[in-house]
PDB file of C-alpha atoms in Angstrom:
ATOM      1  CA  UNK L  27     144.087 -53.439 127.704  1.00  0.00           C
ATOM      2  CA  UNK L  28     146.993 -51.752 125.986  1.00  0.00           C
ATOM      3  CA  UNK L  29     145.089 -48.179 126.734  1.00  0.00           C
ATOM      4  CA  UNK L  30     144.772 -49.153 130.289  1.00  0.00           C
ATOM      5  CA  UNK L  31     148.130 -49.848 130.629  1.00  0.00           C
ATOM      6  CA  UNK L  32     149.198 -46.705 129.117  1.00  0.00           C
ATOM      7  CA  UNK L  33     146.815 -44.511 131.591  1.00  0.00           C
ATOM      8  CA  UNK L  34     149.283 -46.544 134.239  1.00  0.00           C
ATOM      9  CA  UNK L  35     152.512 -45.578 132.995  1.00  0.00           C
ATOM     10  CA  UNK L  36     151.425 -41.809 133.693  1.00  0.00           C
ATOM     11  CA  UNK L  37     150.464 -41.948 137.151  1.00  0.00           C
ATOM     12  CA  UNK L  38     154.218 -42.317 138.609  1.00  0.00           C
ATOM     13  CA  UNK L  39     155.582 -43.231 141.914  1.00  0.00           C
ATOM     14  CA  UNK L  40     154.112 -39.635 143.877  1.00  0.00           C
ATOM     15  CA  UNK L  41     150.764 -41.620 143.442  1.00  0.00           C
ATOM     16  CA  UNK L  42     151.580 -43.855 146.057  1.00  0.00           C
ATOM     17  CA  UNK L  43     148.379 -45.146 147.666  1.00  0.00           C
ATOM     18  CA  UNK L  44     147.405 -46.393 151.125  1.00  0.00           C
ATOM     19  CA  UNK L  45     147.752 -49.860 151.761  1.00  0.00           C
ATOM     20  CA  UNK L  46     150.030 -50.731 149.241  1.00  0.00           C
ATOM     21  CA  UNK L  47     154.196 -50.341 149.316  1.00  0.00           C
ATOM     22  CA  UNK L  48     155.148 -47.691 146.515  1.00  0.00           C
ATOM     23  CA  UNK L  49     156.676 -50.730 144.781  1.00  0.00           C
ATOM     24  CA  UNK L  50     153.177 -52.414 144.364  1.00  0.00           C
ATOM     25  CA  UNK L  51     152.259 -52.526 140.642  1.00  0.00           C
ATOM     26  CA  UNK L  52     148.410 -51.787 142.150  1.00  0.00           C
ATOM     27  CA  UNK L  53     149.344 -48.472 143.544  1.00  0.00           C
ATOM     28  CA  UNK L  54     149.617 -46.757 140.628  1.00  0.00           C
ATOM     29  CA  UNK L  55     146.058 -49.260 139.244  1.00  0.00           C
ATOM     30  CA  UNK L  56     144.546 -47.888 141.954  1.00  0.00           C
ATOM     31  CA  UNK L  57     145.791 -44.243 141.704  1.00  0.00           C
ATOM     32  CA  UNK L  58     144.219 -44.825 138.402  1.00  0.00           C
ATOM     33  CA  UNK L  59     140.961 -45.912 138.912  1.00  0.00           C
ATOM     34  CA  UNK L  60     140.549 -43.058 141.833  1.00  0.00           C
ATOM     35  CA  UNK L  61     141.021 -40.273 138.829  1.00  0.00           C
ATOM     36  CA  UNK L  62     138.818 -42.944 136.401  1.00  0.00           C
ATOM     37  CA  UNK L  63     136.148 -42.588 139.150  1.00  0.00           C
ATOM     38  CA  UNK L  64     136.325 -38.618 139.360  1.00  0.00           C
ATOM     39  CA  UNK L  65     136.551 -38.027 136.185  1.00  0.00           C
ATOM     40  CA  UNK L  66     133.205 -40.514 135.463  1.00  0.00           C
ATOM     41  CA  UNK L  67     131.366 -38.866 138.047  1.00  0.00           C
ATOM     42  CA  UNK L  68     132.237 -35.025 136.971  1.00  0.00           C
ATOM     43  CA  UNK L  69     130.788 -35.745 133.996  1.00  0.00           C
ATOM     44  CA  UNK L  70     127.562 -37.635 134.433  1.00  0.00           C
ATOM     45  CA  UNK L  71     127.223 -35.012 136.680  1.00  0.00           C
ATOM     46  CA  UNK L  72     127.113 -31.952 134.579  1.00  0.00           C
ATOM     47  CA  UNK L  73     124.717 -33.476 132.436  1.00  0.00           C
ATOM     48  CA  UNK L  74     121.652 -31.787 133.313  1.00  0.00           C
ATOM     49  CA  UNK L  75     118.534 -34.559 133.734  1.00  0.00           C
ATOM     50  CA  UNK L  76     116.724 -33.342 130.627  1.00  0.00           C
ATOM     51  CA  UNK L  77     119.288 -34.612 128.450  1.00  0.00           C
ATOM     52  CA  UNK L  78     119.531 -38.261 130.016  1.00  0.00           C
ATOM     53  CA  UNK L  79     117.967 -39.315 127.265  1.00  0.00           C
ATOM     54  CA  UNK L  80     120.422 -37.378 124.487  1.00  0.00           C
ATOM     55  CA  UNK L  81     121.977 -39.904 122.008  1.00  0.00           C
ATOM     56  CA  UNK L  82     124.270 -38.235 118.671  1.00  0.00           C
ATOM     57  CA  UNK L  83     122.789 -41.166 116.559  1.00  0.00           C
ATOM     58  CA  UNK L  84     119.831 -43.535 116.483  1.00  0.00           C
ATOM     59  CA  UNK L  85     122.078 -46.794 117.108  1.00  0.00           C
ATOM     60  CA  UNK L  86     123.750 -45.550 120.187  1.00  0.00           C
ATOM     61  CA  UNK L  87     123.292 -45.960 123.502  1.00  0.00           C
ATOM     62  CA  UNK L  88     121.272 -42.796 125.475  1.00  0.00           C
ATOM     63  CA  UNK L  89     123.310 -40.895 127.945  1.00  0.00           C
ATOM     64  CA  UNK L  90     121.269 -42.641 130.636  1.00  0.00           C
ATOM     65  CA  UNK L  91     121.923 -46.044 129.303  1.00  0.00           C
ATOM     66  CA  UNK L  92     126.082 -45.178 129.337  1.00  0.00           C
ATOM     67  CA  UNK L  93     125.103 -44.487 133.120  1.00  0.00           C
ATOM     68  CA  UNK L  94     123.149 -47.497 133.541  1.00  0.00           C
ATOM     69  CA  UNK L  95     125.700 -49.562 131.541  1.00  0.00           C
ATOM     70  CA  UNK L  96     128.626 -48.198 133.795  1.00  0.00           C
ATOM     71  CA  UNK L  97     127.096 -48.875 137.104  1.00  0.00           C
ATOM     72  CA  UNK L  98     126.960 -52.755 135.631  1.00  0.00           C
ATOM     73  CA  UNK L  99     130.383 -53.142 134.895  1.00  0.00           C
ATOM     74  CA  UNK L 100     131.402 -51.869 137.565  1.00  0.00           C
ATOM     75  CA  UNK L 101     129.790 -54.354 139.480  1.00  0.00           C
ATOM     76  CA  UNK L 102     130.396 -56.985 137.013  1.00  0.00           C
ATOM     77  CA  UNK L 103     134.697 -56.604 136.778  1.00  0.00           C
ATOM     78  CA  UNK L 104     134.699 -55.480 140.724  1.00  0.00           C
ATOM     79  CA  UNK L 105     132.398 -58.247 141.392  1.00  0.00           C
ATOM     80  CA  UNK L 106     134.338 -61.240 139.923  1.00  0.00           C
ATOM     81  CA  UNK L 107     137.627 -59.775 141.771  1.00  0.00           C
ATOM     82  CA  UNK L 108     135.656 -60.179 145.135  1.00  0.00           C
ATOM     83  CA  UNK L 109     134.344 -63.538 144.398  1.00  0.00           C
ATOM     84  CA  UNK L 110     130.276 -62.121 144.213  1.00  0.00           C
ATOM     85  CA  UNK L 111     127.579 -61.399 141.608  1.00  0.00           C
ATOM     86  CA  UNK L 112     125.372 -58.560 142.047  1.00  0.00           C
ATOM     87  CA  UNK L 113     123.934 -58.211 138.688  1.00  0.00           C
ATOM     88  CA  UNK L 114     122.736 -54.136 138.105  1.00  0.00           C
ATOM     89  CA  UNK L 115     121.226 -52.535 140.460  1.00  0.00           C
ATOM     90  CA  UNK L 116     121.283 -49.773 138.368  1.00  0.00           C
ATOM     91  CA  UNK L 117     118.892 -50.912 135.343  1.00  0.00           C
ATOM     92  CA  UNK L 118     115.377 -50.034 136.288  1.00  0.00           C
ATOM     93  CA  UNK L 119     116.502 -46.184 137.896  1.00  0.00           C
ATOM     94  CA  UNK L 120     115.199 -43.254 135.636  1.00  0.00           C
ATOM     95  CA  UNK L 121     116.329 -40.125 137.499  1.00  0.00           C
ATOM     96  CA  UNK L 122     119.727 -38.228 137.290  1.00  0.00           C
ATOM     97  CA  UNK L 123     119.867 -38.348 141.006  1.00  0.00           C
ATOM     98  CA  UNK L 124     118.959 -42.078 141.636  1.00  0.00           C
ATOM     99  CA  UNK L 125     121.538 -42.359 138.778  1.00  0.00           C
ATOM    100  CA  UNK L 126     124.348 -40.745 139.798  1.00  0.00           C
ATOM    101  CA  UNK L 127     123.846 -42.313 143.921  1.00  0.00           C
ATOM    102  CA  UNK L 128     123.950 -45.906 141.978  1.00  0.00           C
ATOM    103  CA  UNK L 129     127.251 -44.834 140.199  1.00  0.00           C
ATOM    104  CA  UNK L 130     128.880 -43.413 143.065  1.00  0.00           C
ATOM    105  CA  UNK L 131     128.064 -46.915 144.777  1.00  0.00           C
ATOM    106  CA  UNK L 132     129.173 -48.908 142.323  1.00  0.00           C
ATOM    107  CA  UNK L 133     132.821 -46.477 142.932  1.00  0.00           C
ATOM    108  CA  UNK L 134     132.212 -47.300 146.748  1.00  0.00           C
ATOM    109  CA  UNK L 135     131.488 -51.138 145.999  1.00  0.00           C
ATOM    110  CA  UNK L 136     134.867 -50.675 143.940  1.00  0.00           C
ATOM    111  CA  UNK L 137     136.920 -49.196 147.020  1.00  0.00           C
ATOM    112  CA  UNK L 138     135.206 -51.626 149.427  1.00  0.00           C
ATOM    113  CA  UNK L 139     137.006 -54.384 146.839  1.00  0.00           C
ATOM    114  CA  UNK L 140     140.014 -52.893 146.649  1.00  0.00           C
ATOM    115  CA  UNK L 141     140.636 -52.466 150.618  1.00  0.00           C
ATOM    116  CA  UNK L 142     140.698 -55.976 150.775  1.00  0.00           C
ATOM    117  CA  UNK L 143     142.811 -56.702 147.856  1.00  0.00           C
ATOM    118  CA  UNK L 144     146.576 -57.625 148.157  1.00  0.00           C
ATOM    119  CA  UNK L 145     149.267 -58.119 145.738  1.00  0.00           C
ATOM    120  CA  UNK L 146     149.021 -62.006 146.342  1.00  0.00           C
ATOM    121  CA  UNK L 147     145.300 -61.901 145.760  1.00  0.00           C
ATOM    122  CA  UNK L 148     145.479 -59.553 142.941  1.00  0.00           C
ATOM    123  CA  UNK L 149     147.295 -62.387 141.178  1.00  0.00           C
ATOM    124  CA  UNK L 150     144.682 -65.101 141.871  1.00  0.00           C
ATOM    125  CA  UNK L 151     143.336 -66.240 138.665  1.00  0.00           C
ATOM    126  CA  UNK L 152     139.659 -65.744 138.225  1.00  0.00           C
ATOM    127  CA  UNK L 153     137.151 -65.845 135.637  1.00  0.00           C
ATOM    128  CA  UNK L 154     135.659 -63.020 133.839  1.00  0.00           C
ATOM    129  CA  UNK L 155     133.434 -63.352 130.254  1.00  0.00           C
ATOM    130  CA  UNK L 156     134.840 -66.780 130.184  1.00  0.00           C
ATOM    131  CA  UNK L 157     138.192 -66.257 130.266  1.00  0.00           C
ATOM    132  CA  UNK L 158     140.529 -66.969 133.097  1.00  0.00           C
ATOM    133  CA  UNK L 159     142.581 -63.872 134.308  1.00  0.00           C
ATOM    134  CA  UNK L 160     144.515 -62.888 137.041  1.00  0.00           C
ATOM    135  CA  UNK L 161     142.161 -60.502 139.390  1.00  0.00           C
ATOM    136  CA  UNK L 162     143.994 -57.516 138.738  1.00  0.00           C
ATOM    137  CA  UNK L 163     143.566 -58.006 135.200  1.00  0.00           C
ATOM    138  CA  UNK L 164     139.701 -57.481 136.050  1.00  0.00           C
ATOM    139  CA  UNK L 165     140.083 -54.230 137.392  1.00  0.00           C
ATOM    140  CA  UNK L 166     142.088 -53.155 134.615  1.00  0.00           C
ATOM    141  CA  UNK L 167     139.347 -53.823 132.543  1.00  0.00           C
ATOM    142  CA  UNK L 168     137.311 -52.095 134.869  1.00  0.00           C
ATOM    143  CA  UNK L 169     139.371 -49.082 134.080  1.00  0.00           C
ATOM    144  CA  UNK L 170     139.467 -49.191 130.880  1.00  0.00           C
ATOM    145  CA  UNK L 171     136.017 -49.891 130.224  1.00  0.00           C
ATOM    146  CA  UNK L 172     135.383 -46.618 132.142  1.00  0.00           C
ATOM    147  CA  UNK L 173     137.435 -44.781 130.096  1.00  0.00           C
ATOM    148  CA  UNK L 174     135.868 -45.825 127.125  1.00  0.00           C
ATOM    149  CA  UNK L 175     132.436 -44.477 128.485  1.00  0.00           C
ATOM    150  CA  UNK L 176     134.110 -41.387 129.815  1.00  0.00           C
ATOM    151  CA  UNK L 177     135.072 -40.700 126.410  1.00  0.00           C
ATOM    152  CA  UNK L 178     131.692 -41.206 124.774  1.00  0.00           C
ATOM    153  CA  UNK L 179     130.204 -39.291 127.216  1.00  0.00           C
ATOM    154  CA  UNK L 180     132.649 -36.706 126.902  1.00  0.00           C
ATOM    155  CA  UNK L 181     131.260 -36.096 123.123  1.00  0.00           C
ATOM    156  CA  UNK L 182     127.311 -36.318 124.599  1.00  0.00           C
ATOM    157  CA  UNK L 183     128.483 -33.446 126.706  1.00  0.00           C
ATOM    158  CA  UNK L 184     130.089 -31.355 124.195  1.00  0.00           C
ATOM    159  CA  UNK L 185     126.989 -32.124 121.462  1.00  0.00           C
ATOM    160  CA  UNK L 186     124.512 -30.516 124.380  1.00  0.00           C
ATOM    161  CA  UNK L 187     126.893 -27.074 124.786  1.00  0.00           C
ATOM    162  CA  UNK L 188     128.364 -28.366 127.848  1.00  0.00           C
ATOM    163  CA  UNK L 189     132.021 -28.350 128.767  1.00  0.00           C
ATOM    164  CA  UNK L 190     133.522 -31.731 130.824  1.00  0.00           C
ATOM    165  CA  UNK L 191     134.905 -30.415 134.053  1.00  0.00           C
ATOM    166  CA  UNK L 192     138.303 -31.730 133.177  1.00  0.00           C
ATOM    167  CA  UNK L 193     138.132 -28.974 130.470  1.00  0.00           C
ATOM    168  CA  UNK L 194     137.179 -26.393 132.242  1.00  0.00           C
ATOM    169  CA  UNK L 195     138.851 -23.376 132.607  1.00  0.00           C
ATOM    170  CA  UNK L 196     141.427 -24.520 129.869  1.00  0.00           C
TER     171      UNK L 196
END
């Protein structure tokens, strides 16, 4: 959570989203999980399809099971802030394309979420993994669980000769 909070404090006020007063403490959450989501997404997608099933190590997960694994959470944290369960749709697709449509759905089912969120409902309490937390709180887990991923798959890519397109041209 603390990580999450820190990607927060570097957004800043000229992130100011749509639908929420620059005041809101969920514009710059939701600034946030617009560059989590593009980030995510740039780099599942320069992963070419025959190394979805790359893994550094034995006991890891396969860069298709990060995929697969992201698409659930997503719909798990943005799930329980809307109220629904939707289990993963993601967990019986194979190919990078099917893949990649799944995660940018699970983004979409993430925006659909957050255009009916408001700063009241945001700090409903809810439950999540059996704890009670406000519904923000959800999506900050949300965001920080992607980051996590991003950064694991951010070494897959690099292992395979690849460069993450936030690197590029650096």
């Amino acid at each position: 959570m603390v990580a999450a909070l820190a990607i927060l404090g570097t957004v800043g006020p000229a992130a100011a989203q749509p639908g929420f007063p620059a005041t809101s403490f969920l514009t710059p959450a939701k600034a946030t999980w617009e560059s989590t989501r593009n980030l995510v997404i740039g780099i599942v997608e320069v992963m070419p399809e025959d190394k979805y099933d790359f893994k550094p190590t034995p006991n890891v997960r396969t860069f298709r099971d990060n995929v697969i694994h992201l698409v659930a959470e997503n719909y798990l944290f943005f799930g329980r802030v809307a109220g629904e369960n939707l289990g993963n749709p993601a967990q019986n697709l194979k190919s990078r394309d099917e893949l990649i449509k799944a995660l940018r759905e699970s983004y979409d089912y993430g925006a659909k979420v957050w255009a009916g969120l408001t700063e009241e409902k945001a700090l409903e309490m809810i439950e999540v993994r059996g704890q009670k937390v406000q519904r923000w709180s959800a999506i900050l887990g949300a965001i920080q669980d992607n980051m996590n991923h991003y950064g694991n798959l951010v070494v897959y890519v690099r292992l395979n000769g690849l460069v993450p397109p936030r690197s590029a041209g650096r």
